[in-house]
C-alpha cells in the first residue's frame, strides 16, 4: 500500500515542481526598485511583476545606492556612493556580487559596448572611467561630476565647481575615439542638474532651481555648432518649491521633461514649443517608461513607503498605484524596467 502511495505522490510532486519552474520563467520580474539607507550599509532591491506584486527581494550590504544601470547581458549595476563598491546582480547566478573599487562610484551609464562610470576622488575632483570594446581609459576631471551621456562622436560630462564659484557650471566634451577632453562649455542658469539626454542629435540638459539659479530653463546644445538654446519653463506652477529636472523621454510627437516636484512639461518634438504642463497628484522621485506607460516613483509617509503611479501616455491619465513598505530604515530611490522586458 505504501509503495503504491509513493508511486502516485512522487510523479505528482515532480509535476508540481515543474509547473512552478515554468511559472517563474513565464512571469519574470518586470520592475526593480532600489531602497537604501544613507547612514548605514543597508539596501534592498525589490522586484515586482506587471501587477505590482513583489516577486523577489535581495538585501545588499551597501550604504547609499541611488541608481540602477544594466548592461546588454542583463546584469544590474548599483553604484554604492558611500563605499568604494559596486553591487552587481549577476543574471546567470541571480546573486548579488560586491566589486571593490579604489574610488567611490557616483554614476554609471551602460549601453552596448560602452560603459561609463563617474568616480569621486576628492571634494573637487572626479574621474571618468571609460570601458569600450575591452579597452579601459581613465580621464581626470577638475571638478565634481554629476552625470554623463554620449553619442557616436562625443562623451558629455556635467561638471560643477560651485564650491568655488556659484556660476561654475560647465560641460566636459570628450572625444570618444581619442578619449580626451576637447572642449569645456560654460553653462549659465542651469545649476546642479542631474538630467541629460541625447534627443534627435541634440544634447538636452535639465534645470535645477536654487538661489543661485532661480530661473527654470532647459538647455539644448547642438554638438555640430555648440549653439546653446535656452527654453524657459517659467510657468508659475512651481513657485516656492524645488524644481529639478530628473528625466527626459520622448514619444513620436513629444519630448517630456519630468520635474522632481510633480510637473511634467510636454514639448513639441519638432518646434520645442511647450504643448502643455501636466500636474500630477504625486511628487516625482524617478520615472521609467515602457510600452506607452509611465511608472512614477514617489516617497510616501516620510519615506516609510514607496508609491508607484502607473500612467497612460501621452494623456498622463493615472491608471493605478502600487505601494511598497520600505524595508527597515531604507528609503525608495530609483527604479528600472527589468532587462527581460
CSV table of C-alpha atoms in Angstrom, one decimal:
chain,number,residue,atom,x,y,z
A,1,UNK,CA,0.0,0.0,0.0
A,2,UNK,CA,2.8,2.4,0.9
A,3,UNK,CA,4.6,1.7,-2.3
A,4,UNK,CA,1.5,2.4,-4.2
A,5,UNK,CA,1.1,5.8,-2.4
A,6,UNK,CA,4.8,6.7,-3.2
A,7,UNK,CA,4.3,5.8,-6.8
A,8,UNK,CA,1.4,8.2,-7.0
A,9,UNK,CA,2.8,11.0,-4.9
A,10,UNK,CA,6.3,11.3,-6.5
A,11,UNK,CA,5.1,11.9,-10.0
A,12,UNK,CA,2.6,14.5,-8.7
A,13,UNK,CA,5.4,16.3,-6.8
A,14,UNK,CA,7.6,16.3,-9.8
A,15,UNK,CA,4.8,17.8,-11.9
A,16,UNK,CA,4.2,20.5,-9.2
A,17,UNK,CA,7.9,21.5,-9.1
A,18,UNK,CA,7.9,21.6,-12.9
A,19,UNK,CA,4.8,23.8,-13.0
A,20,UNK,CA,6.4,26.2,-10.5
A,21,UNK,CA,9.6,26.5,-12.5
A,22,UNK,CA,7.6,27.1,-15.7
A,23,UNK,CA,5.6,29.8,-13.9
A,24,UNK,CA,8.8,31.5,-12.8
A,25,UNK,CA,10.1,31.5,-16.4
A,26,UNK,CA,6.8,32.8,-17.8
A,27,UNK,CA,6.5,35.5,-15.2
A,28,UNK,CA,10.0,37.1,-14.7
A,29,UNK,CA,10.4,40.4,-12.8
A,30,UNK,CA,9.0,43.4,-14.6
A,31,UNK,CA,10.3,46.3,-12.5
A,32,UNK,CA,13.1,46.7,-9.9
A,33,UNK,CA,13.0,49.3,-7.1
A,34,UNK,CA,16.1,50.1,-5.0
A,35,UNK,CA,15.8,51.1,-1.3
A,36,UNK,CA,18.8,52.4,0.6
A,37,UNK,CA,19.9,53.8,3.9
A,38,UNK,CA,22.3,56.8,3.6
A,39,UNK,CA,23.6,56.4,7.2
A,40,UNK,CA,24.2,52.7,7.4
A,41,UNK,CA,25.2,49.9,5.0
A,42,UNK,CA,21.8,48.5,4.3
A,43,UNK,CA,19.9,48.5,1.0
A,44,UNK,CA,17.4,46.2,-0.7
A,45,UNK,CA,16.5,45.5,-4.3
A,46,UNK,CA,12.8,44.6,-4.7
A,47,UNK,CA,11.4,43.1,-7.9
A,48,UNK,CA,7.8,43.5,-9.0
A,49,UNK,CA,5.6,41.8,-11.6
A,50,UNK,CA,3.3,43.6,-14.0
A,51,UNK,CA,0.6,43.8,-11.4
A,52,UNK,CA,2.9,45.5,-8.9
A,53,UNK,CA,3.2,42.4,-6.7
A,54,UNK,CA,6.6,41.6,-5.1
A,55,UNK,CA,8.3,38.6,-6.7
A,56,UNK,CA,11.8,38.9,-5.1
A,57,UNK,CA,13.8,40.7,-2.5
A,58,UNK,CA,17.6,40.9,-2.3
A,59,UNK,CA,19.3,42.6,0.6
A,60,UNK,CA,22.6,44.4,-0.1
A,61,UNK,CA,25.2,45.5,2.4
A,62,UNK,CA,25.6,48.9,0.8
A,63,UNK,CA,25.2,52.5,2.1
A,64,UNK,CA,23.8,55.0,-0.4
A,65,UNK,CA,22.6,53.3,-3.6
A,66,UNK,CA,20.7,55.8,-5.7
A,67,UNK,CA,20.9,54.3,-9.2
A,68,UNK,CA,20.3,51.1,-11.2
A,69,UNK,CA,22.1,50.5,-14.5
A,70,UNK,CA,22.0,47.5,-16.7
A,71,UNK,CA,24.3,46.0,-19.4
A,72,UNK,CA,23.3,44.2,-22.6
A,73,UNK,CA,23.7,40.8,-20.9
A,74,UNK,CA,21.1,41.8,-18.4
A,75,UNK,CA,23.3,42.2,-15.3
A,76,UNK,CA,22.2,45.1,-13.0
A,77,UNK,CA,24.8,47.5,-11.7
A,78,UNK,CA,24.2,49.5,-8.4
A,79,UNK,CA,26.9,52.1,-7.5
A,80,UNK,CA,27.4,52.4,-3.7
A,81,UNK,CA,28.1,56.1,-3.2
A,82,UNK,CA,29.3,56.0,0.4
A,83,UNK,CA,31.5,52.9,0.0
A,84,UNK,CA,34.1,52.0,-2.6
A,85,UNK,CA,32.0,49.3,-4.1
A,86,UNK,CA,29.6,48.5,-6.9
A,87,UNK,CA,26.9,45.9,-6.3
A,88,UNK,CA,26.1,43.7,-9.3
A,89,UNK,CA,23.1,41.4,-9.7
A,90,UNK,CA,24.6,38.7,-11.9
A,91,UNK,CA,22.0,37.5,-14.4
A,92,UNK,CA,23.4,33.9,-14.6
A,93,UNK,CA,23.7,33.1,-10.9
A,94,UNK,CA,20.9,35.5,-9.8
A,95,UNK,CA,23.2,36.6,-6.9
A,96,UNK,CA,24.4,39.9,-5.7
A,97,UNK,CA,28.2,40.4,-6.1
A,98,UNK,CA,30.1,43.2,-4.4
A,99,UNK,CA,33.0,44.5,-6.5
A,100,UNK,CA,35.6,46.6,-4.6
A,101,UNK,CA,36.9,49.8,-6.1
A,102,UNK,CA,39.8,52.2,-5.3
A,103,UNK,CA,37.4,55.1,-5.7
A,104,UNK,CA,33.8,56.0,-4.8
A,105,UNK,CA,31.3,55.3,-7.7
A,106,UNK,CA,28.8,58.1,-8.2
A,107,UNK,CA,27.1,57.4,-11.5
A,108,UNK,CA,27.1,54.8,-14.3
A,109,UNK,CA,25.8,54.7,-17.9
A,110,UNK,CA,26.0,51.5,-19.9
A,111,UNK,CA,24.9,50.9,-23.5
A,112,UNK,CA,26.0,48.3,-26.0
A,113,UNK,CA,29.8,48.1,-25.8
A,114,UNK,CA,30.3,51.4,-23.8
A,115,UNK,CA,30.4,51.6,-20.0
A,116,UNK,CA,30.9,55.0,-18.3
A,117,UNK,CA,31.5,55.3,-14.6
A,118,UNK,CA,32.0,58.6,-12.7
A,119,UNK,CA,34.2,58.2,-9.6
A,120,UNK,CA,34.7,60.7,-6.8
A,121,UNK,CA,38.3,61.0,-5.6
A,122,UNK,CA,38.0,64.3,-3.6
A,123,UNK,CA,35.9,67.2,-2.8
A,124,UNK,CA,36.6,68.9,-6.1
A,125,UNK,CA,37.9,66.1,-8.2
A,126,UNK,CA,36.3,63.2,-10.2
A,127,UNK,CA,37.5,60.7,-12.7
A,128,UNK,CA,35.6,59.2,-15.6
A,129,UNK,CA,36.3,55.6,-16.4
A,130,UNK,CA,35.6,54.6,-20.0
A,131,UNK,CA,35.4,50.9,-20.9
A,132,UNK,CA,34.7,50.3,-24.6
A,133,UNK,CA,35.4,47.1,-26.6
A,134,UNK,CA,37.5,45.8,-23.7
A,135,UNK,CA,39.7,48.9,-23.5
A,136,UNK,CA,39.8,50.9,-20.2
A,137,UNK,CA,40.7,54.6,-20.0
A,138,UNK,CA,40.7,56.9,-17.0
A,139,UNK,CA,40.1,60.6,-17.6
A,140,UNK,CA,40.7,63.1,-14.8
A,141,UNK,CA,38.2,65.9,-14.2
A,142,UNK,CA,39.0,69.0,-12.2
A,143,UNK,CA,35.5,69.4,-10.6
A,144,UNK,CA,32.6,67.5,-9.2
A,145,UNK,CA,30.9,65.4,-11.9
A,146,UNK,CA,27.2,64.9,-11.8
A,147,UNK,CA,26.0,62.9,-14.8
A,148,UNK,CA,27.3,61.7,-18.2
A,149,UNK,CA,25.9,60.6,-21.5
A,150,UNK,CA,27.2,60.1,-25.1
A,151,UNK,CA,26.5,60.0,-28.8
A,152,UNK,CA,28.5,58.4,-31.6
A,153,UNK,CA,31.2,61.1,-31.5
A,154,UNK,CA,31.4,62.5,-28.0
A,155,UNK,CA,31.1,61.7,-24.3
A,156,UNK,CA,29.4,64.5,-22.3
A,157,UNK,CA,30.0,65.1,-18.6
A,158,UNK,CA,28.2,67.7,-16.4
A,159,UNK,CA,30.8,69.5,-14.3
A,160,UNK,CA,30.2,71.6,-11.2
A,161,UNK,CA,32.7,73.8,-9.4
A,162,UNK,CA,30.2,75.8,-7.4
A,163,UNK,CA,32.2,75.3,-4.2
A,164,UNK,CA,34.5,78.0,-5.6
A,165,UNK,CA,32.1,79.9,-7.9
A,166,UNK,CA,28.4,79.7,-8.0
A,167,UNK,CA,28.4,80.2,-11.7
A,168,UNK,CA,31.0,77.5,-12.4
A,169,UNK,CA,28.7,75.0,-14.2
A,170,UNK,CA,30.0,73.6,-17.4
A,171,UNK,CA,30.1,70.6,-19.8
A,172,UNK,CA,33.1,68.5,-20.5
A,173,UNK,CA,33.2,67.3,-24.1
A,174,UNK,CA,35.3,64.2,-24.6
A,175,UNK,CA,36.3,62.8,-28.0
A,176,UNK,CA,35.0,59.3,-27.9
A,177,UNK,CA,37.7,57.9,-30.2
A,178,UNK,CA,40.7,59.7,-28.7
A,179,UNK,CA,39.4,59.6,-25.1
A,180,UNK,CA,40.5,63.1,-24.3
A,181,UNK,CA,38.7,66.4,-23.3
A,182,UNK,CA,38.4,68.6,-26.4
A,183,UNK,CA,36.0,71.3,-25.1
A,184,UNK,CA,34.7,72.8,-21.8
A,185,UNK,CA,31.4,74.6,-22.4
A,186,UNK,CA,30.2,77.1,-19.8
A,187,UNK,CA,26.5,76.6,-18.8
A,188,UNK,CA,24.5,79.6,-17.4
A,189,UNK,CA,21.3,79.4,-15.4
A,190,UNK,CA,21.3,75.6,-15.2
A,191,UNK,CA,22.5,74.7,-11.7
A,192,UNK,CA,23.3,71.2,-10.4
A,193,UNK,CA,21.1,69.3,-12.8
A,194,UNK,CA,21.1,65.6,-13.0
A,195,UNK,CA,19.1,65.1,-16.3
A,196,UNK,CA,21.0,64.9,-19.6
A,197,UNK,CA,19.9,63.1,-22.7
A,198,UNK,CA,20.6,63.0,-26.5
A,199,UNK,CA,17.4,63.7,-28.4
A,200,UNK,CA,17.3,63.9,-32.2
A,201,UNK,CA,21.0,64.6,-32.3
A,202,UNK,CA,20.9,67.4,-29.8
A,203,UNK,CA,22.1,67.4,-26.1
A,204,UNK,CA,19.2,68.3,-23.7
A,205,UNK,CA,20.2,69.4,-20.2
A,206,UNK,CA,17.7,69.8,-17.4
A,207,UNK,CA,17.3,72.6,-14.8
A,208,UNK,CA,17.8,73.0,-11.1
A,209,UNK,CA,16.2,76.0,-9.4
A,210,UNK,CA,18.1,77.5,-6.4
A,211,UNK,CA,19.1,80.9,-5.0
A,212,UNK,CA,22.0,80.9,-7.4
A,213,UNK,CA,19.9,79.8,-10.4
A,214,UNK,CA,16.4,81.0,-9.8
A,215,UNK,CA,15.1,80.6,-13.3
A,216,UNK,CA,13.6,77.5,-14.7
A,217,UNK,CA,15.3,76.7,-18.0
A,218,UNK,CA,16.0,73.7,-20.2
A,219,UNK,CA,19.2,73.9,-22.3
A,220,UNK,CA,19.6,72.4,-25.7
A,221,UNK,CA,23.1,72.2,-27.3
A,222,UNK,CA,23.9,71.4,-30.9
A,223,UNK,CA,27.1,69.4,-30.9
A,224,UNK,CA,27.8,70.4,-34.5
A,225,UNK,CA,28.0,74.1,-33.8
A,226,UNK,CA,27.9,74.3,-29.9
A,227,UNK,CA,25.0,76.7,-30.2
A,228,UNK,CA,23.0,76.9,-26.9
A,229,UNK,CA,19.3,77.4,-26.9
A,230,UNK,CA,17.5,78.1,-23.6
A,231,UNK,CA,13.9,77.1,-23.2
A,232,UNK,CA,12.1,79.0,-20.4
A,233,UNK,CA,9.8,77.0,-18.1
A,234,UNK,CA,8.6,79.9,-16.1
A,235,UNK,CA,5.0,78.6,-15.9
A,236,UNK,CA,4.3,79.9,-12.4
A,237,UNK,CA,3.1,76.5,-11.2
A,238,UNK,CA,6.1,75.6,-9.2
A,239,UNK,CA,6.7,78.8,-7.2
A,240,UNK,CA,8.1,78.2,-3.7
A,241,UNK,CA,9.0,74.6,-4.5
A,242,UNK,CA,12.2,72.8,-5.6
A,243,UNK,CA,12.4,72.4,-9.3
A,244,UNK,CA,14.8,69.8,-10.7
A,245,UNK,CA,14.6,68.0,-14.0
A,246,UNK,CA,15.1,64.3,-13.2
A,247,UNK,CA,14.3,62.7,-16.6
A,248,UNK,CA,13.8,63.3,-20.3
A,249,UNK,CA,12.0,60.9,-22.6
A,250,UNK,CA,10.4,61.1,-26.0
A,251,UNK,CA,7.5,59.6,-27.9
A,252,UNK,CA,6.6,60.0,-31.6
A,253,UNK,CA,5.5,63.6,-31.3
A,254,UNK,CA,6.6,65.0,-27.9
A,255,UNK,CA,9.5,65.5,-25.5
A,256,UNK,CA,8.6,65.0,-21.9
A,257,UNK,CA,10.7,66.9,-19.2
A,258,UNK,CA,9.9,65.4,-15.8
A,259,UNK,CA,10.3,67.5,-12.7
A,260,UNK,CA,11.2,66.3,-9.2
A,261,UNK,CA,8.2,68.2,-7.9
A,262,UNK,CA,5.1,67.0,-9.6
A,263,UNK,CA,5.2,68.6,-13.0
A,264,UNK,CA,5.8,67.2,-16.5
A,265,UNK,CA,6.5,69.7,-19.3
A,266,UNK,CA,5.4,68.4,-22.7
A,267,UNK,CA,7.2,70.0,-25.6
A,268,UNK,CA,6.6,69.6,-29.3
A,269,UNK,CA,9.4,67.4,-30.7
A,270,UNK,CA,9.8,69.5,-33.9
A,271,UNK,CA,9.3,73.0,-32.7
A,272,UNK,CA,10.3,72.7,-28.9
A,273,UNK,CA,7.3,74.8,-28.1
A,274,UNK,CA,5.6,73.8,-24.8
A,275,UNK,CA,2.4,71.9,-25.6
A,276,UNK,CA,1.2,71.5,-22.0
A,277,UNK,CA,2.3,71.3,-18.4
A,278,UNK,CA,0.9,68.3,-16.6
A,279,UNK,CA,0.5,68.5,-12.8
A,280,UNK,CA,0.5,65.0,-11.2
A,281,UNK,CA,-1.1,64.0,-7.9
A,282,UNK,CA,2.2,62.7,-6.6
A,283,UNK,CA,5.7,64.0,-6.1
A,284,UNK,CA,8.3,62.5,-8.5
A,285,UNK,CA,11.4,60.7,-7.4
A,286,UNK,CA,12.1,58.9,-10.6
A,287,UNK,CA,10.3,57.7,-13.7
A,288,UNK,CA,10.7,54.9,-16.3
A,289,UNK,CA,8.6,54.2,-19.4
A,290,UNK,CA,7.5,51.0,-21.1
A,291,UNK,CA,5.0,50.3,-23.9
A,292,UNK,CA,3.0,53.5,-23.6
A,293,UNK,CA,3.0,53.8,-19.8
A,294,UNK,CA,5.0,55.8,-17.3
A,295,UNK,CA,5.9,54.4,-13.9
A,296,UNK,CA,6.4,57.3,-11.4
A,297,UNK,CA,8.2,56.5,-8.1
A,298,UNK,CA,7.4,58.6,-5.0
A,299,UNK,CA,8.4,58.6,-1.4
A,300,UNK,CA,5.3,58.5,0.8
A,301,UNK,CA,4.7,58.9,4.5
A,302,UNK,CA,8.1,60.5,5.1
A,303,UNK,CA,9.7,57.7,3.0
A,304,UNK,CA,8.4,54.8,5.0
A,305,UNK,CA,6.5,53.7,1.9
A,306,UNK,CA,7.2,53.8,-1.8
A,307,UNK,CA,4.4,54.5,-4.2
A,308,UNK,CA,4.5,53.8,-8.0
A,309,UNK,CA,1.9,55.6,-10.1
A,310,UNK,CA,1.1,53.9,-13.4
A,311,UNK,CA,0.1,56.5,-16.1
A,312,UNK,CA,-1.0,56.0,-19.7
A,313,UNK,CA,0.8,58.1,-22.3
A,314,UNK,CA,0.5,60.6,-23.9
A,315,UNK,CA,-2.5,61.7,-21.9
A,316,UNK,CA,-0.9,61.2,-18.4
A,317,UNK,CA,-4.0,59.5,-17.1
A,318,UNK,CA,-3.5,57.7,-13.8
A,319,UNK,CA,-4.4,54.0,-14.2
A,320,UNK,CA,-3.4,52.5,-10.8
A,321,UNK,CA,-0.9,52.8,-7.9
A,322,UNK,CA,1.3,50.3,-6.3
A,323,UNK,CA,2.5,50.6,-2.7
A,324,UNK,CA,5.6,49.0,-1.1
A,325,UNK,CA,6.6,49.3,2.5
A,326,UNK,CA,10.2,50.5,2.8
A,327,UNK,CA,12.4,47.7,4.4
A,328,UNK,CA,13.9,48.6,7.8
A,329,UNK,CA,15.3,52.2,7.7
A,330,UNK,CA,15.7,52.4,4.0
A,331,UNK,CA,14.1,54.9,1.6
A,332,UNK,CA,13.0,54.3,-2.1
A,333,UNK,CA,15.4,55.9,-4.5
A,334,UNK,CA,15.2,54.6,-8.1
A,335,UNK,CA,13.6,52.1,-10.4
A,336,UNK,CA,14.3,50.2,-13.6
A,337,UNK,CA,12.4,48.1,-16.1
A,338,UNK,CA,13.7,44.5,-15.9
A,339,UNK,CA,16.2,43.6,-18.7
A,340,UNK,CA,13.8,40.7,-19.6
A,341,UNK,CA,11.3,43.4,-21.0
